[in-house]
Structure formats: structure tokens, C-alpha cells
Short mmCIF file of N, CA, C and O in Angstrom, two decimals:
data_model
loop_
_atom_site.label_atom_id
_atom_site.label_comp_id
_atom_site.label_asym_id
_atom_site.label_seq_id
_atom_site.Cartn_x
_atom_site.Cartn_y
_atom_site.Cartn_z
N MET A 10 92.13 75.59 142.49
CA MET A 10 92.23 77.11 141.96
C MET A 10 90.83 77.91 142.31
O MET A 10 89.37 76.76 142.25
N ASN A 11 90.55 78.89 143.28
CA ASN A 11 89.62 79.51 143.14
C ASN A 11 89.23 80.19 142.63
O ASN A 11 89.77 81.05 141.67
N PRO A 12 87.50 80.16 141.82
CA PRO A 12 87.03 81.44 140.68
C PRO A 12 87.18 82.23 141.66
O PRO A 12 86.70 82.88 142.43
N GLN A 13 87.31 83.65 140.57
CA GLN A 13 87.49 84.98 140.88
C GLN A 13 85.89 85.68 140.01
O GLN A 13 86.32 85.49 138.64
N PRO A 14 84.97 86.01 140.83
CA PRO A 14 84.76 87.28 139.58
C PRO A 14 84.92 88.34 138.74
O PRO A 14 86.68 89.00 139.71
N VAL A 15 84.40 88.51 137.53
CA VAL A 15 85.48 89.67 137.02
C VAL A 15 84.73 90.94 136.74
O VAL A 15 83.45 90.26 136.86
N ASN A 16 84.51 91.86 136.94
CA ASN A 16 83.99 93.17 136.92
C ASN A 16 84.05 93.55 135.07
O ASN A 16 84.72 94.64 134.62
N LEU A 17 83.03 93.06 134.95
CA LEU A 17 83.30 93.50 133.68
C LEU A 17 82.79 95.00 132.93
O LEU A 17 82.56 95.59 131.70
N SER A 18 82.25 96.31 133.52
CA SER A 18 81.49 97.27 133.49
C SER A 18 83.01 97.86 133.55
O SER A 18 83.28 98.72 132.63
N ARG A 19 84.12 97.75 133.95
CA ARG A 19 85.47 98.03 133.26
C ARG A 19 85.46 98.08 132.04
O ARG A 19 86.45 99.61 131.17
N LEU A 20 85.16 97.07 131.17
CA LEU A 20 85.37 97.24 129.46
C LEU A 20 84.77 98.54 128.57
O LEU A 20 84.77 98.73 127.62
N ASP A 21 83.81 99.22 129.77
CA ASP A 21 82.95 100.03 129.31
C ASP A 21 83.52 101.31 129.46
O ASP A 21 83.03 102.78 129.26
N ASP A 22 84.46 101.47 130.32
CA ASP A 22 85.35 102.95 130.35
C ASP A 22 85.69 103.20 129.46
O ASP A 22 86.29 102.49 128.46
N PRO A 23 85.71 104.28 128.89
CA PRO A 23 86.38 105.08 126.99
C PRO A 23 87.59 105.32 127.25
O PRO A 23 87.84 104.89 126.38
N ARG A 24 88.12 105.50 128.78
CA ARG A 24 89.43 105.23 128.24
C ARG A 24 90.42 104.04 128.30
O ARG A 24 91.47 103.83 127.47
N VAL A 25 89.55 103.31 128.58
CA VAL A 25 89.89 101.52 128.19
C VAL A 25 89.64 101.28 126.41
O VAL A 25 90.63 100.97 125.80
N ALA A 26 88.82 101.62 126.13
CA ALA A 26 88.35 101.74 124.53
C ALA A 26 89.20 102.45 123.72
O ALA A 26 89.77 102.46 122.75
N ALA A 27 89.53 104.00 124.31
CA ALA A 27 90.44 104.76 123.68
C ALA A 27 91.55 104.32 123.44
O ALA A 27 92.60 104.63 122.22
N HIS A 28 92.09 103.82 124.01
CA HIS A 28 93.70 102.70 124.48
C HIS A 28 93.67 101.42 123.48
O HIS A 28 94.48 101.24 122.87
N ILE A 29 92.44 100.33 123.24
CA ILE A 29 91.83 99.46 122.97
C ILE A 29 92.31 99.92 121.12
O ILE A 29 92.78 99.17 120.07
N GLU A 30 91.97 100.99 120.87
CA GLU A 30 91.75 101.61 119.63
C GLU A 30 93.18 102.29 118.83
O GLU A 30 93.33 102.28 118.01
N LYS A 31 93.80 102.57 119.83
CA LYS A 31 95.64 103.37 119.28
C LYS A 31 95.93 102.02 119.33
O LYS A 31 96.97 102.35 118.66
N VAL A 32 95.50 100.69 119.79
CA VAL A 32 97.09 99.96 120.21
C VAL A 32 97.48 99.18 118.79
O VAL A 32 96.83 98.92 118.07
N ASP A 33 98.55 97.96 118.76
CA ASP A 33 98.84 97.86 117.61
C ASP A 33 97.92 96.41 117.33
O ASP A 33 96.94 96.13 118.02
N SER A 34 97.78 96.24 115.97
CA SER A 34 96.50 95.04 116.04
C SER A 34 97.08 93.99 116.76
O SER A 34 96.01 93.05 116.92
N ARG A 35 98.27 93.60 116.64
CA ARG A 35 98.39 91.80 117.90
C ARG A 35 97.94 91.87 118.92
O ARG A 35 97.69 91.01 119.42
N VAL A 36 97.89 93.43 119.61
CA VAL A 36 97.68 93.76 120.82
C VAL A 36 96.30 93.45 121.15
O VAL A 36 95.82 92.91 121.79
N ARG A 37 95.74 94.16 120.20
CA ARG A 37 93.79 94.07 120.04
C ARG A 37 93.34 92.87 119.82
O ARG A 37 92.80 92.22 120.39
N GLY A 38 94.51 92.05 118.69
CA GLY A 38 94.16 90.47 118.24
C GLY A 38 94.10 90.03 119.78
O GLY A 38 93.21 89.09 120.16
N GLY A 39 95.14 90.39 120.14
CA GLY A 39 95.40 89.27 121.99
C GLY A 39 94.45 89.49 123.26
O GLY A 39 93.53 88.91 123.84
N PHE A 40 93.48 90.85 122.72
CA PHE A 40 92.88 91.10 123.79
C PHE A 40 91.12 90.68 123.29
O PHE A 40 90.84 90.31 124.16
N ARG A 41 91.69 90.65 122.04
CA ARG A 41 89.77 90.06 121.58
C ARG A 41 90.13 87.87 121.84
O ARG A 41 89.25 87.78 122.09
N LEU A 42 90.85 87.54 121.45
CA LEU A 42 91.28 86.00 121.99
C LEU A 42 91.00 85.91 123.86
O LEU A 42 90.56 85.20 123.80
N CYS A 43 91.50 86.81 124.13
CA CYS A 43 91.29 86.83 125.50
C CYS A 43 89.62 86.75 126.21
O CYS A 43 89.13 85.95 126.87
N LEU A 44 89.53 87.84 125.36
CA LEU A 44 88.05 87.64 126.23
C LEU A 44 87.12 86.56 125.85
O LEU A 44 86.30 86.07 126.40
N ASP A 45 87.38 86.14 123.81
CA ASP A 45 86.55 84.90 123.82
C ASP A 45 86.87 83.72 124.36
O ASP A 45 86.29 82.87 124.32
N ILE A 46 88.36 83.61 124.80
CA ILE A 46 88.56 82.30 125.65
C ILE A 46 87.65 82.44 126.91
O ILE A 46 87.23 81.42 127.56
N LEU A 47 88.05 83.50 127.22
CA LEU A 47 86.46 83.56 128.94
C LEU A 47 85.92 83.48 128.45
O LEU A 47 84.56 83.34 129.79
N GLY A 48 84.76 83.24 127.27
CA GLY A 48 82.86 83.53 127.12
C GLY A 48 82.72 84.64 127.09
O GLY A 48 81.77 85.23 127.29
N ILE A 49 83.60 86.23 127.08
CA ILE A 49 82.84 87.36 127.45
C ILE A 49 82.39 88.25 126.18
O ILE A 49 84.01 87.79 125.46
N PRO A 50 81.13 88.82 125.61
CA PRO A 50 80.96 88.72 124.61
C PRO A 50 82.14 90.43 124.42
O PRO A 50 82.24 91.30 125.00
N LEU A 51 82.70 90.62 123.14
CA LEU A 51 83.37 91.54 122.57
C LEU A 51 82.64 93.16 122.70
O LEU A 51 81.48 92.90 122.01
N PRO A 52 83.29 93.98 123.38
CA PRO A 52 82.94 95.36 123.09
C PRO A 52 82.82 96.21 121.48
O PRO A 52 83.32 95.21 121.14
N ASP A 53 82.42 96.80 121.51
CA ASP A 53 81.81 97.26 119.65
C ASP A 53 83.34 98.13 119.59
O ASP A 53 83.63 97.15 118.41
N TYR A 54 84.31 98.41 120.31
CA TYR A 54 85.23 99.09 120.26
C TYR A 54 86.25 97.58 120.04
O TYR A 54 87.69 98.10 119.31
N ALA A 55 85.99 96.93 120.16
CA ALA A 55 86.92 95.61 120.35
C ALA A 55 87.14 94.80 119.03
O ALA A 55 87.45 93.83 118.22
N LYS A 56 85.82 95.16 118.25
CA LYS A 56 85.11 94.23 117.31
C LYS A 56 86.34 95.00 116.16
O LYS A 56 87.13 95.79 115.42
N THR A 57 86.45 93.59 114.66
CA THR A 57 87.58 93.96 113.46
C THR A 57 86.51 94.40 112.52
O THR A 57 85.03 94.79 112.65
N LYS A 58 87.04 95.78 111.72
CA LYS A 58 86.31 96.39 110.60
C LYS A 58 85.96 95.19 109.66
O LYS A 58 87.32 94.27 109.53
N PRO A 59 85.87 95.57 108.44
CA PRO A 59 85.28 94.75 107.29
C PRO A 59 86.61 93.96 106.78
O PRO A 59 87.59 95.09 106.77
N ALA A 60 86.94 93.00 106.27
CA ALA A 60 88.09 93.34 105.31
C ALA A 60 87.89 93.21 104.11
O ALA A 60 86.93 93.35 103.50
N GLY A 61 89.20 93.91 103.25
CA GLY A 61 89.09 94.67 102.41
C GLY A 61 88.83 96.17 101.89
O GLY A 61 88.61 96.85 103.32
N ARG A 62 88.71 96.20 100.64
CA ARG A 62 88.95 98.52 100.69
C ARG A 62 88.01 98.39 100.17
O ARG A 62 86.87 97.43 100.15
N PRO A 63 87.05 99.72 100.83
CA PRO A 63 85.92 100.20 100.99
C PRO A 63 85.24 100.41 99.10
O PRO A 63 86.67 100.73 98.27
N SER A 64 84.37 100.26 98.76
CA SER A 64 83.97 100.52 97.40
C SER A 64 84.25 101.93 96.87
O SER A 64 84.24 102.80 97.56
N ILE A 65 84.62 102.51 95.79
CA ILE A 65 84.72 103.65 95.31
C ILE A 65 83.65 104.39 95.28
O ILE A 65 83.49 105.68 96.29
N ALA A 66 82.24 103.67 95.56
CA ALA A 66 81.17 104.78 95.68
C ALA A 66 80.78 104.72 97.40
O ALA A 66 80.34 106.30 97.76
N LYS A 67 81.26 104.24 98.32
CA LYS A 67 81.17 104.22 99.68
C LYS A 67 82.08 105.25 99.62
O LYS A 67 82.08 105.95 100.81
N LEU A 68 83.50 105.25 99.24
CA LEU A 68 84.80 105.88 99.62
C LEU A 68 84.30 107.92 98.88
O LEU A 68 84.22 108.99 99.55
N MET A 69 83.50 107.71 98.04
CA MET A 69 82.58 108.87 97.17
C MET A 69 81.92 109.52 97.59
O MET A 69 81.82 110.80 98.06
N ALA A 70 80.90 108.98 98.43
CA ALA A 70 79.79 109.47 99.35
C ALA A 70 80.37 109.71 100.20
O ALA A 70 79.69 111.07 100.88
N ASP A 71 81.55 109.41 101.05
CA ASP A 71 82.01 109.91 102.50
C ASP A 71 82.37 111.78 102.17
O ASP A 71 82.19 112.55 102.51
N ALA A 72 83.32 111.29 100.79
CA ALA A 72 84.09 112.12 100.02
C ALA A 72 83.04 114.14 99.76
O ALA A 72 83.30 114.86 100.23
N ASP A 73 81.70 112.99 99.16
CA ASP A 73 80.97 113.80 98.96
C ASP A 73 79.77 114.42 100.11
O ASP A 73 79.82 116.10 100.32
N ALA A 74 79.73 113.78 101.38
CA ALA A 74 79.56 114.68 102.25
C ALA A 74 79.87 115.39 102.97
O ALA A 74 79.16 116.16 103.74
N ASP A 75 81.76 115.70 102.75
CA ASP A 75 82.10 116.26 103.62
C ASP A 75 82.21 117.78 102.80
O ASP A 75 82.23 118.71 103.23
N SER A 76 82.10 117.73 101.42
CA SER A 76 82.52 118.44 100.52
C SER A 76 81.24 119.87 100.63
O SER A 76 81.01 121.29 100.45
N GLY A 77 79.98 119.21 100.84
CA GLY A 77 78.70 120.30 101.10
C GLY A 77 77.90 120.89 99.53
O GLY A 77 77.25 121.71 99.95
N THR A 78 78.08 120.49 98.80
CA THR A 78 78.00 120.55 97.52
C THR A 78 77.15 119.44 96.91
O THR A 78 76.96 118.51 97.27
N ILE A 79 76.51 120.18 95.95
CA ILE A 79 74.85 119.16 95.15
C ILE A 79 75.33 117.89 94.03
O ILE A 79 74.89 117.62 93.63
N ARG A 80 77.04 119.13 93.42
CA ARG A 80 78.10 118.18 92.57
C ARG A 80 78.40 116.62 93.24
O ARG A 80 79.00 116.59 93.38
N THR A 81 77.56 115.45 93.49
CA THR A 81 78.25 114.47 94.00
C THR A 81 78.52 113.27 93.00
O THR A 81 78.17 113.80 91.47
N TYR A 82 78.90 112.36 93.11
CA TYR A 82 79.82 111.05 92.49
C TYR A 82 78.41 110.01 91.90
O TYR A 82 78.69 110.02 91.04
N ARG A 83 77.54 109.92 92.74
CA ARG A 83 76.65 109.57 92.46
C ARG A 83 75.30 109.93 91.36
O ARG A 83 75.31 109.44 90.05
N HIS A 84 75.17 110.88 91.34
CA HIS A 84 74.57 111.47 90.65
C HIS A 84 75.29 111.84 89.39
O HIS A 84 74.60 112.07 88.38
N GLU A 85 76.79 111.93 89.37
CA GLU A 85 77.41 112.52 88.24
C GLU A 85 77.46 110.70 87.31
O GLU A 85 77.42 110.97 86.13
N LYS A 86 77.74 109.64 87.97
CA LYS A 86 77.27 108.85 87.21
C LYS A 86 75.83 108.47 86.29
O LYS A 86 75.82 107.57 85.62
N LEU A 87 74.89 108.87 87.10
CA LEU A 87 73.82 108.37 87.15
C LEU A 87 73.15 109.39 86.01
O LEU A 87 72.25 109.17 85.31
N GLY A 88 73.98 110.80 85.53
CA GLY A 88 73.85 111.59 85.27
C GLY A 88 72.35 112.60 85.59
O GLY A 88 71.66 112.64 84.69
N ILE A 89 72.38 112.96 86.87
CA ILE A 89 71.14 113.24 87.10
C ILE A 89 71.36 114.27 87.92
O ILE A 89 72.95 114.66 88.60
N GLY A 90 70.48 115.39 88.34
CA GLY A 90 70.64 116.43 89.17
C GLY A 90 71.14 117.30 88.26
O GLY A 90 71.07 117.77 87.58
N ALA A 91 72.51 117.93 89.00
CA ALA A 91 73.69 119.32 88.87
C ALA A 91 74.04 118.75 87.04
O ALA A 91 74.65 119.55 86.01
N PHE A 92 73.60 117.19 87.22
CA PHE A 92 74.97 116.85 85.66
C PHE A 92 73.53 116.21 84.85
O PHE A 92 73.97 115.34 84.05
N ALA A 93 72.20 116.40 85.14
CA ALA A 93 71.64 115.92 83.63
C ALA A 93 71.40 116.37 82.18
O ALA A 93 72.25 118.05 82.40
N PRO A 94 71.36 115.88 81.24
CA PRO A 94 71.51 116.76 80.37
C PRO A 94 70.65 117.82 80.02
O PRO A 94 69.38 118.19 80.45
N ARG A 95 71.30 118.63 79.28
CA ARG A 95 70.19 120.02 79.39
C ARG A 95 69.65 120.20 77.73
O ARG A 95 69.93 119.64 77.06
N ARG A 96 68.33 120.90 78.01
CA ARG A 96 67.63 120.47 76.60
C ARG A 96 67.62 121.43 76.05
O ARG A 96 67.16 122.39 76.82
#
């Protein structure tokens, strides 16, 4: 068998990234396995997300960022800002 050169620039194509992000997790896993076996570094779009559920603080920080209000979950929890005790 003769070795064939591989054009890695195709992995940077946004159409490939969009396709890999939409496919089933088993297909994505096979894609990652093939790249790993060939010794090709994984592109960012093919990397897995951290396992487990995000913390409530992370979810609420995202919700607060979307709401655009000064009343945040963190401020409510710490009793500061708009939730500071009134004297």
C-alpha cells in the first residue's frame, strides 16, 4: 500500500463543522475515533462537551445575561445589589 497525503484544510471548512455539529452522537464519535486513529488533532467543533449537567449558578448566569435586568440570581443569593437589605 502506498501512503496518500491527506489535505487537512478540508477539516476547517465551515460546512464540515456545521454537518458534524448536527449529526447523531454515534457518527460524531466515529469521526473523532477516525481522526484519533490517524493521529490527526481534533478540531474544536468535534470535541466533546464536559459530562454532566451544568450547575444552577451557570444556568442562572446565562438566564440573567439574557434578561438584561440588574436583579441577578447571584445578587439575590448573596443579598447584594437590588436585593440588599434596606435600612
